XYZ file of C-alpha atoms in Angstrom:
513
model
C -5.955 19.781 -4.678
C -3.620 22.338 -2.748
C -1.358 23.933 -4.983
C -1.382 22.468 -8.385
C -1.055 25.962 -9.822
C 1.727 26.821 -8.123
C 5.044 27.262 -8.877
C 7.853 24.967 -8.707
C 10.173 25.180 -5.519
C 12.246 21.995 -6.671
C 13.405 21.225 -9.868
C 16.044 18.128 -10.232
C 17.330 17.614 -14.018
C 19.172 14.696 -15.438
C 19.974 13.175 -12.371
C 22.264 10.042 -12.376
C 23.689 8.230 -9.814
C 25.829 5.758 -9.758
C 27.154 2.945 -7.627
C 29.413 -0.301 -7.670
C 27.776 -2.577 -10.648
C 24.510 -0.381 -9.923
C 22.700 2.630 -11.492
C 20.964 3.679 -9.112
C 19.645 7.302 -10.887
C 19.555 7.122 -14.510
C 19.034 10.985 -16.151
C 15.855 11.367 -13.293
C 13.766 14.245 -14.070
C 11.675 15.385 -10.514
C 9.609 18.241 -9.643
C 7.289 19.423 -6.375
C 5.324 22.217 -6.612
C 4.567 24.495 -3.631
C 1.953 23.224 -1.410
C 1.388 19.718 -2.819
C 2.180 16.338 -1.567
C 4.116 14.459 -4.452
C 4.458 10.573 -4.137
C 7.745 8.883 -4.969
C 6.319 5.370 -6.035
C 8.803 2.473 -6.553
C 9.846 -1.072 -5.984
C 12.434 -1.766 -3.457
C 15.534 -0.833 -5.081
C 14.010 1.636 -7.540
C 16.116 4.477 -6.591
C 13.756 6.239 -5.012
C 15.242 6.853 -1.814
C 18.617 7.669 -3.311
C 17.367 10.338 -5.392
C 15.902 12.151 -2.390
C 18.752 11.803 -0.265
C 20.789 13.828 -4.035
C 18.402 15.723 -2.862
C 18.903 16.168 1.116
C 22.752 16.102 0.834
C 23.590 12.734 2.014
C 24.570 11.578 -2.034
C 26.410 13.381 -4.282
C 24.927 13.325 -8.244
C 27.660 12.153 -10.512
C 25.654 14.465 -13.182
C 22.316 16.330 -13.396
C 20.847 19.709 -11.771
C 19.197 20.920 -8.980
C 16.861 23.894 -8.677
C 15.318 25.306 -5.210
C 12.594 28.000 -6.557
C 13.958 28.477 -9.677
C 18.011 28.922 -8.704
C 20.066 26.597 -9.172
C 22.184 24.906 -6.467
C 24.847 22.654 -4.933
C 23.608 20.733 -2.514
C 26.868 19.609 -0.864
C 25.084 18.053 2.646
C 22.686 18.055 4.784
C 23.654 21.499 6.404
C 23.563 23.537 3.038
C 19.971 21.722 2.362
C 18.490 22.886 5.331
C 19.553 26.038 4.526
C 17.672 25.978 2.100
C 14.085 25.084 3.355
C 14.691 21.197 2.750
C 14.227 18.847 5.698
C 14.066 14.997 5.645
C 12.325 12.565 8.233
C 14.015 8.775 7.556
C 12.745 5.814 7.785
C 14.758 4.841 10.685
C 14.321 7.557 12.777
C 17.437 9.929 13.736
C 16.534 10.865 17.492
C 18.529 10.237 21.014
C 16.183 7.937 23.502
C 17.356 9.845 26.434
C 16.988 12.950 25.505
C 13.386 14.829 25.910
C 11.224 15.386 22.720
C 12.263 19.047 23.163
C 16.001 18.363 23.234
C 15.464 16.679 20.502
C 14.084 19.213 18.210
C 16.367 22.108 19.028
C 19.356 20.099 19.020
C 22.347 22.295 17.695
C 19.943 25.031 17.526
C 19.209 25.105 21.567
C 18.009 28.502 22.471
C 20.601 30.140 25.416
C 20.895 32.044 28.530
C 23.355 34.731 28.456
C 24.794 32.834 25.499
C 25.749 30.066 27.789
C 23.788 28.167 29.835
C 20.377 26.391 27.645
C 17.569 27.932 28.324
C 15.128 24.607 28.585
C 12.020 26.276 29.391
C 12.964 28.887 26.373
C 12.749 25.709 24.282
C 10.169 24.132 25.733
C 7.591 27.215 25.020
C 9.227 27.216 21.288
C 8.325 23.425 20.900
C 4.881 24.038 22.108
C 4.235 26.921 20.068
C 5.524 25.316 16.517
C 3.403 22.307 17.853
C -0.002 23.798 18.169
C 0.861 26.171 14.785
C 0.881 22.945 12.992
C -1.175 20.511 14.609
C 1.337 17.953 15.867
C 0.947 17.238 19.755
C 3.676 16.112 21.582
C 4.502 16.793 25.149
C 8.199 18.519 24.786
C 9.473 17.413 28.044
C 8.744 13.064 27.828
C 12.033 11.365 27.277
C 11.822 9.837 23.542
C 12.691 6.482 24.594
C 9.430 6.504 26.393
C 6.915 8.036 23.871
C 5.050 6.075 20.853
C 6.295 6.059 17.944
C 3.745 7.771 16.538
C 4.576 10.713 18.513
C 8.703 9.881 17.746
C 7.921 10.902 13.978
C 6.103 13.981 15.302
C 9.158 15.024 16.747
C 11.066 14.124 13.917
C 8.753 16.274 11.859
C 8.821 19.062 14.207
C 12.594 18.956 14.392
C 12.606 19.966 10.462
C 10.088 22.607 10.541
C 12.056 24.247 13.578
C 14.554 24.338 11.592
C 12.776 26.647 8.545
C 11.869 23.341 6.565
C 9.658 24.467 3.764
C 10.017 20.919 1.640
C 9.268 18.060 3.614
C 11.062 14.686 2.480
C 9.406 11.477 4.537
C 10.861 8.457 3.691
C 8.261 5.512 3.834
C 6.741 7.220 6.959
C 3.780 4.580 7.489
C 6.101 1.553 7.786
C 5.582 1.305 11.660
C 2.448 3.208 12.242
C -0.654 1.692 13.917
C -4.062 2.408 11.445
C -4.526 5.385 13.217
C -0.958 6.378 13.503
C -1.081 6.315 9.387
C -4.789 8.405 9.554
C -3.354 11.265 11.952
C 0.058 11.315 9.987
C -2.269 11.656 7.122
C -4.468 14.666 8.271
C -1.106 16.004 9.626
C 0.234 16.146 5.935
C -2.952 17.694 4.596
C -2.731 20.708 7.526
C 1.262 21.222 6.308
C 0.355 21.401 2.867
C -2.432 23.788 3.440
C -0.033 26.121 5.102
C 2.108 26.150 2.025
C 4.620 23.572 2.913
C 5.577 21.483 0.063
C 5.855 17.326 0.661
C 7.614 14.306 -0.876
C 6.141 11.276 0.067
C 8.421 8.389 -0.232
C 6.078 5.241 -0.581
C 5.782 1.639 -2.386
C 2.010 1.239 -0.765
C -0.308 2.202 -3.801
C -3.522 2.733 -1.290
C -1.705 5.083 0.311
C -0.843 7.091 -2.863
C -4.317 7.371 -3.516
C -5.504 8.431 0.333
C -2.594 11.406 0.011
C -1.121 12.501 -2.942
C -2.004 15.636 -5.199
C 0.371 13.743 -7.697
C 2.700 10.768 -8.440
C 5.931 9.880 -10.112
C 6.623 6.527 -10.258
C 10.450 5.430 -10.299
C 11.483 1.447 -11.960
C 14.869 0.547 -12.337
C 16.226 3.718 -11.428
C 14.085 5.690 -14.372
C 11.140 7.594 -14.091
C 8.363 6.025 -16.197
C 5.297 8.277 -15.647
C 4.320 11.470 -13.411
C 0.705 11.480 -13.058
C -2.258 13.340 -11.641
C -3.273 11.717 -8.770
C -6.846 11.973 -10.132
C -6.263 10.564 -13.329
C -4.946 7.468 -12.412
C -5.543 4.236 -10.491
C -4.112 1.530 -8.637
C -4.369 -1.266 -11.330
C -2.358 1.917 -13.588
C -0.247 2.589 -10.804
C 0.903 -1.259 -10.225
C 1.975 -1.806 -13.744
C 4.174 1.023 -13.720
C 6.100 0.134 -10.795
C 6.187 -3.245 -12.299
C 6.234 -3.031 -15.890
C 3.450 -5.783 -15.959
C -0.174 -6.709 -15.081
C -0.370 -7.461 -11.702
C -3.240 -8.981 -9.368
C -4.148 -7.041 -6.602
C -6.555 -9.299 -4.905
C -6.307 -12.080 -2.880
C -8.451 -15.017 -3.737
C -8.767 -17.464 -0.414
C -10.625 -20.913 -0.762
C -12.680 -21.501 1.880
C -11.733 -24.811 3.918
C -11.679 -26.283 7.661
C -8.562 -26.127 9.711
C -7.407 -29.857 10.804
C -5.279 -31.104 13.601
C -2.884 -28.413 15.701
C 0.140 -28.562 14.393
C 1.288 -25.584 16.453
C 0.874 -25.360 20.127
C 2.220 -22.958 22.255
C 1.486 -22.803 26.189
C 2.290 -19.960 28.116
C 5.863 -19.077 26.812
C 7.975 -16.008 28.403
C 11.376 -14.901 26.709
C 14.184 -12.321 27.643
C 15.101 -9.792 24.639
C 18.207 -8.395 24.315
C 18.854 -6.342 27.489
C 18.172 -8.960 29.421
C 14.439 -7.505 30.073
C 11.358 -9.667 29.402
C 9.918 -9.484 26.185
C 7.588 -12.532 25.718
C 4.714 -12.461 28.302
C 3.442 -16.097 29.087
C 2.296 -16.114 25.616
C -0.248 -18.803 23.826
C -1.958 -20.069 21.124
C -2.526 -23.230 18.857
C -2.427 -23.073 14.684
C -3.840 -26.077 13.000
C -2.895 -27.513 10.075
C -4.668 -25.516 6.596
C -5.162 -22.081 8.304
C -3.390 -19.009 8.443
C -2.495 -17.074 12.097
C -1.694 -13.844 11.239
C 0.380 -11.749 14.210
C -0.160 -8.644 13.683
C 1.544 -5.232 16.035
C 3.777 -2.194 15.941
C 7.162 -3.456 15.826
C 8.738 -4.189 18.713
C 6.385 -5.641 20.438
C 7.897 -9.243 20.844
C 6.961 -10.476 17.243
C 10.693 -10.834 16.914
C 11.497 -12.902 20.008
C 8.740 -14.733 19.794
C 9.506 -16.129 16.226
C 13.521 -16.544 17.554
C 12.116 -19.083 20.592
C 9.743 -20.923 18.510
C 12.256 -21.326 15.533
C 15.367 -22.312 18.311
C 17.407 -19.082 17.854
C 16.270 -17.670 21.234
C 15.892 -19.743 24.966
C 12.487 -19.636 26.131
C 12.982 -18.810 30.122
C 9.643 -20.598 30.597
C 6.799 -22.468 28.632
C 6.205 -25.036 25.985
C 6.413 -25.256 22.266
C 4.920 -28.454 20.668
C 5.375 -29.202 16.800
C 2.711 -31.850 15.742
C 2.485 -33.382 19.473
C 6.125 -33.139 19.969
C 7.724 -30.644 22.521
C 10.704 -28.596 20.684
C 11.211 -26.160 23.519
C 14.626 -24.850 23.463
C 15.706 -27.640 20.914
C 18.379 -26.833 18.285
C 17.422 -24.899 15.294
C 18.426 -27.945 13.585
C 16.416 -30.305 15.266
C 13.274 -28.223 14.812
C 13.495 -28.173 11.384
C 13.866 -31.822 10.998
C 10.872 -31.947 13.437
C 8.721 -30.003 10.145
C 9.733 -26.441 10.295
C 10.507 -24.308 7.750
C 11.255 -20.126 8.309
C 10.658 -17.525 6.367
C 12.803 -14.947 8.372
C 12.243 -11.134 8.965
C 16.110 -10.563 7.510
C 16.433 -12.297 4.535
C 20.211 -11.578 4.231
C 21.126 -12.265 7.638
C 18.984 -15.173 9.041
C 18.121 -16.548 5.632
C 21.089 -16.614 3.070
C 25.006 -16.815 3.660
C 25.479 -13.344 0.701
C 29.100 -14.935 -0.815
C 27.217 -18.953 -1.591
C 25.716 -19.798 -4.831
C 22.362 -19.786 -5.725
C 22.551 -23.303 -5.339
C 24.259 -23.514 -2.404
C 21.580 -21.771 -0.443
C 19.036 -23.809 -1.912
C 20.573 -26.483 -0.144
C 21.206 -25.017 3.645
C 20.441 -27.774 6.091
C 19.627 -30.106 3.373
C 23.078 -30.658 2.382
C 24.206 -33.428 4.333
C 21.230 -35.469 3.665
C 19.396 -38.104 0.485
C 19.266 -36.700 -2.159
C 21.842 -34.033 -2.051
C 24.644 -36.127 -0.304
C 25.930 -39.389 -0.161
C 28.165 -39.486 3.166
C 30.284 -36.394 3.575
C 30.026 -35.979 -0.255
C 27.924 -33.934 -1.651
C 26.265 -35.008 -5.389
C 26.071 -31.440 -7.128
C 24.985 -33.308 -10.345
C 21.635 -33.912 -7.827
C 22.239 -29.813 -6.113
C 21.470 -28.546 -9.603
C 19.032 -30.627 -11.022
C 17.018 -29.665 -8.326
C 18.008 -26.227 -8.108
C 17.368 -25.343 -11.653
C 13.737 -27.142 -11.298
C 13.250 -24.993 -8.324
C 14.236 -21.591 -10.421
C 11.408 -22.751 -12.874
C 8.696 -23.409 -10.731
C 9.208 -20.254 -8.266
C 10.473 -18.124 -11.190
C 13.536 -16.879 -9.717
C 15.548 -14.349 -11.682
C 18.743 -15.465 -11.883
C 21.404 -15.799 -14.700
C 22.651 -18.792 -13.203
C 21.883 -21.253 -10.120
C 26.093 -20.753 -9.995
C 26.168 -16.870 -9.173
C 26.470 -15.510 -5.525
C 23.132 -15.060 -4.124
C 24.057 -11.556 -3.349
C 23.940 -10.399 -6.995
C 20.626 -10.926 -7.083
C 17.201 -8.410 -6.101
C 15.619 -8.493 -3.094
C 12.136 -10.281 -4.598
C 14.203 -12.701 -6.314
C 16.350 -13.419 -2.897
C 12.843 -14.263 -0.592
C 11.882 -16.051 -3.828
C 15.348 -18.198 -3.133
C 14.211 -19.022 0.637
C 10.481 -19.698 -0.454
C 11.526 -22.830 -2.810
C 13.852 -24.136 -0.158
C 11.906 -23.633 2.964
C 9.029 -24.985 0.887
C 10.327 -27.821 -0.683
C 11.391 -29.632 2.318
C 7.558 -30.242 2.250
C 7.123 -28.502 6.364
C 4.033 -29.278 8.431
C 4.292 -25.153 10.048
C 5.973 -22.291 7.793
C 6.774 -19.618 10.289
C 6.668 -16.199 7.507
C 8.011 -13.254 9.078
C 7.599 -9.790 7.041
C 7.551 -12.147 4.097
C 6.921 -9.251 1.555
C 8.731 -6.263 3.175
C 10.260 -4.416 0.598
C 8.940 -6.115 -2.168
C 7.155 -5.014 -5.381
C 3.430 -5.434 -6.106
C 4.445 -8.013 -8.419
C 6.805 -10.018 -5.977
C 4.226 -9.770 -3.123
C 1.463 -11.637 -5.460
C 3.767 -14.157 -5.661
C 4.362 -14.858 -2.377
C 0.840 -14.603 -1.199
C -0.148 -17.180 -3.627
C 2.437 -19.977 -2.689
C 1.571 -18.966 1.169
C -1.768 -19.980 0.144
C -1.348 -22.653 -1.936
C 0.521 -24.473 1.242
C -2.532 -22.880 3.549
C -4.776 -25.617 0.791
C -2.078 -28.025 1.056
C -2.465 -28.227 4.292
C 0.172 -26.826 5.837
C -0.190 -24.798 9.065
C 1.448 -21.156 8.374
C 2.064 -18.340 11.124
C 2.411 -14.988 9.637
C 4.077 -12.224 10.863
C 3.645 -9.213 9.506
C 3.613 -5.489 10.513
C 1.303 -4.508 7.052
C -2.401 -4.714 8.401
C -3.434 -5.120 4.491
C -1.525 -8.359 4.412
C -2.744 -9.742 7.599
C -6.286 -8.879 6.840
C -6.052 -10.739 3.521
C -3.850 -14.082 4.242
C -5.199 -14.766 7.485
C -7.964 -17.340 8.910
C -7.585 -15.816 12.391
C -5.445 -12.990 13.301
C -3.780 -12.512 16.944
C -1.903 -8.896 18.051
C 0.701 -8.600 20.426
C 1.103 -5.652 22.404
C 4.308 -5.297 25.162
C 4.526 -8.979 24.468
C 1.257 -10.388 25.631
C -1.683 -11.520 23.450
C -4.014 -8.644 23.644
C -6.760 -10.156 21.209
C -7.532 -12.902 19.011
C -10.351 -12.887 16.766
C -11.975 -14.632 13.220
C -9.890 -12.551 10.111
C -13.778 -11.767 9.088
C -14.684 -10.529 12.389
C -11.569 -8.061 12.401
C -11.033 -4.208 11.352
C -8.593 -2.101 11.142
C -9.971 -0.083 13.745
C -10.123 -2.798 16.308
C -6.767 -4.076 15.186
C -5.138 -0.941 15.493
C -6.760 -0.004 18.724
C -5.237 -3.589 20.204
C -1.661 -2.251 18.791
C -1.654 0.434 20.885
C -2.895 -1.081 23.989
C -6.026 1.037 23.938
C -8.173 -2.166 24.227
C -7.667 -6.072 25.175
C -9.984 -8.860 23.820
C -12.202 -8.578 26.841
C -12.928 -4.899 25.564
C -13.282 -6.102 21.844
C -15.779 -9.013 22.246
């Protein structure tokens, strides 16, 4: 692969970095070679991300060295590593909605009239020209707020070469991409590399590693515990690094027939945020021992549309029945008594209170009820009997069910909300991103109890913006596009092409049938 020969333009040494009760960086050793895209493999948490932004100038190093071709340097922020060649795209990306894709890339470096006025078409012609040198179309006068977001990383992208990026840092740059979002980012890394630019691919997808990467270092626990050749290696190597264990990568799905519909939704239509609308009289059923899987970019109304079913958003029109029952607009409460449990997209916000126990999460909306209260008192000889069985049987890292739940890692926190969501024994699980973040190792886990209430015969709508995941878990598999149901099809009849071309609004079921 491209430059395997080369020399070295970054070099980090002994990095360490330390926060509050946390070691983030512990004596790292890192190194990219010119022309070659290097993967950063890790867990969530690993310290992945925090070494690279030591690297960018966002962190300071408590101790260690850095290099940039072979001098050594202080890399004090942001400005002083763009200086030196270094540009980073984030996860989340850093643009201004309002402004055009071409403001946008020469911001602070706008090109001038007369030193005064900004020359716009100046900048225009300088956007085109860096965008056909490397490949990356975007039209430099569309306002970002209105462009995919496919062509928002572009511009990210193209806002670090114009300013002299010769390392590019992209932070887990696939996270919102359609299929063929990922495969044109893809090619688009392959065309930098081959014109010398040097890559670090942040990443915790292992398929992905293998697609891209010239080599890998994989990060646990905030140590490096192997750089590899990207051809000498595989996944099932790859996955017990990050993890330190054997891992299963497959998903093994018992064939069965659906029952009664547990889950019916007619024609439902939401307001997001702004007031705007966001669900589009959207419907479907989900009977009890399948799998729905939602799949779309985010952003799409996946959000709202979980907040109206679970009560944590008014529905402005439509019906919601649980098991015959209408729970339209009902209480959050109510709707859970009625057999719902959530699995939310923010674990920390929608599904834990941080400063509780262990125990006292287990017990959210449980804890004024048999067997966990008697009156208004509650019987914590009963909380932690049951809390400590629950630890066992999901396997929930913890030293003690009496430590705040906020101590503990993000695998182990979903693993929390799994064994109380799932032990109030729900007819529908609503699982939104229920593996975002999480290690190879935490997401077996949680596909297998997913399934193992799927054989129960529990009904379960998953929500999930990783195609992989919906393509394995599901019995059928819906996408949502602008907040209408685009296309629903059989899981065995789907693709990732025809799923991805539904994401964008390329094609609607009529189209895909």
């Amino acid at each position: 692969m491209a430059g395997r020969e080369n020399a070295e333009v970054i070099s980090m040494r002994g990095i360490t970095k330390q926060f509050p009760g946390v070691l983030a960086n512990d004596h790292i050793d890192f190194s990219l070679r010119q022309g070659e895209i290097h993967a950063l493999l890790g867990e969530n948490g690993a310290g992945k991300t925090t070494l690279m932004k030591i690297l960018y100038g966002l962190y300071l190093a408590d101790s260690g060295e850095i290099y940039v071709k072979g001098v050594k340097q202080e890399i004090n922020d942001p400005a002083c590593a763009i200086r030196l060649g270094i540009g980073m795209v984030h996860q989340h990306f850093m643009l201004i909605p309002p402004f055009t894709v071409a403001e946008n890339i020469i911001l602070g470096m706008e090109p001038s009239k007369a030193r005064i006025h900004l020359d716009i078409r100046e900048a225009a012609r300088q956007v085109t020209e860096l965008s056909a040198k490397y490949g990356l179309k975007v039209d430099p006068f569309a306002r970002v707020e209105d462009i995919s977001v496919g062509m928002q990383q572009r511009t990210e992208i193209l806002k670090a070469l114009y300013r002299g990026a010769e390392v590019l840092i992209l932070d887990e740059p696939t996270a919102v991409l359609t299929p063929q979002e990922v495969d044109e980012l893809m090619e688009t890394m392959r065309s930098l590399a081959r014109q010398g630019k040097s890559i670090i691919f942040i990443t915790h997808k292992l398929t992905e590693v293998m697609a891209i990467a010239d080599r890998v270092t994989i990060v646990r626990r905030g140590k490096v515990v192997g750089t590899l050749e990207k051809h000498k290696t595989n996944v099932n190597e790859l996955a017990t690094l990050m993890v330190g264990r054997d891992v299963s990568l497959g998903v093994q799905k018992k064939e069965q027939e659906p029952g009664r519909v547990l889950l019916d939704v007619h024609n439902l239509t939401a307001l997001n945020n702004r007031r705007l609308p966001a669900l589009k009289r959207v419907s479907f059923s989900l009977r009890a021992g399948e799998i729905l899987g939602i799949a779309g970019v985010e952003g799409n109304g996946q959000t709202e549309l979980v907040e109206v079913i679970t009560g944590l958003r008014q529905a402005t029109s439509g019906h919601i029945f649980l098991d015959g029952k209408e729970v339209t607009n009902l209480p959050p409460s109510k709707i859970i008594a009625s057999g719902m449990a959530h699995i939310p997209e923010d674990r920390v916000r929608r599904g834990l209170i941080a400063d509780f126990t262990v125990a006292e999460n287990m017990i959210l909306e449980s804890h004024n009820k048999s067997p966990f209260a008697r009156g208004l008192r509650i019987l914590w000889e009963n909380v932690r009997s049951a809390t400590l069985e629950r630890i066992r049987e999901f396997d929930i890292r913890t030293p003690s069910e009496d430590v705040p739940v906020r101590s503990l890692s993000g695998g182990n926190l979903q693993k929390v909300i799994l064994a109380r969501e799932l032990s109030r024994d729900p007819l529908v699980i609503i699982a939104v991103q229920p593996t975002r973040g999480l290690d190879v190792g935490a997401i077996e886990f949680v596909h297998s109890r997913l399934l193992a209430a799927r054989e129960a015969g529990k009904a379960v709508l998953l929500v999930s913006l990783e195609l992989e995941e919906i393509l394995a878990l599901s019995d059928r598999i819906a996408v949502m596009y602008e907040g209408e149901i685009v296309g629903e099809m059989p899981a065995k009849q789907a693709t990732e092409q025809t799923l991805g071309l539904l994401m964008a609004g390329a094609m609607r079921l009529q189209d895909a049938s």
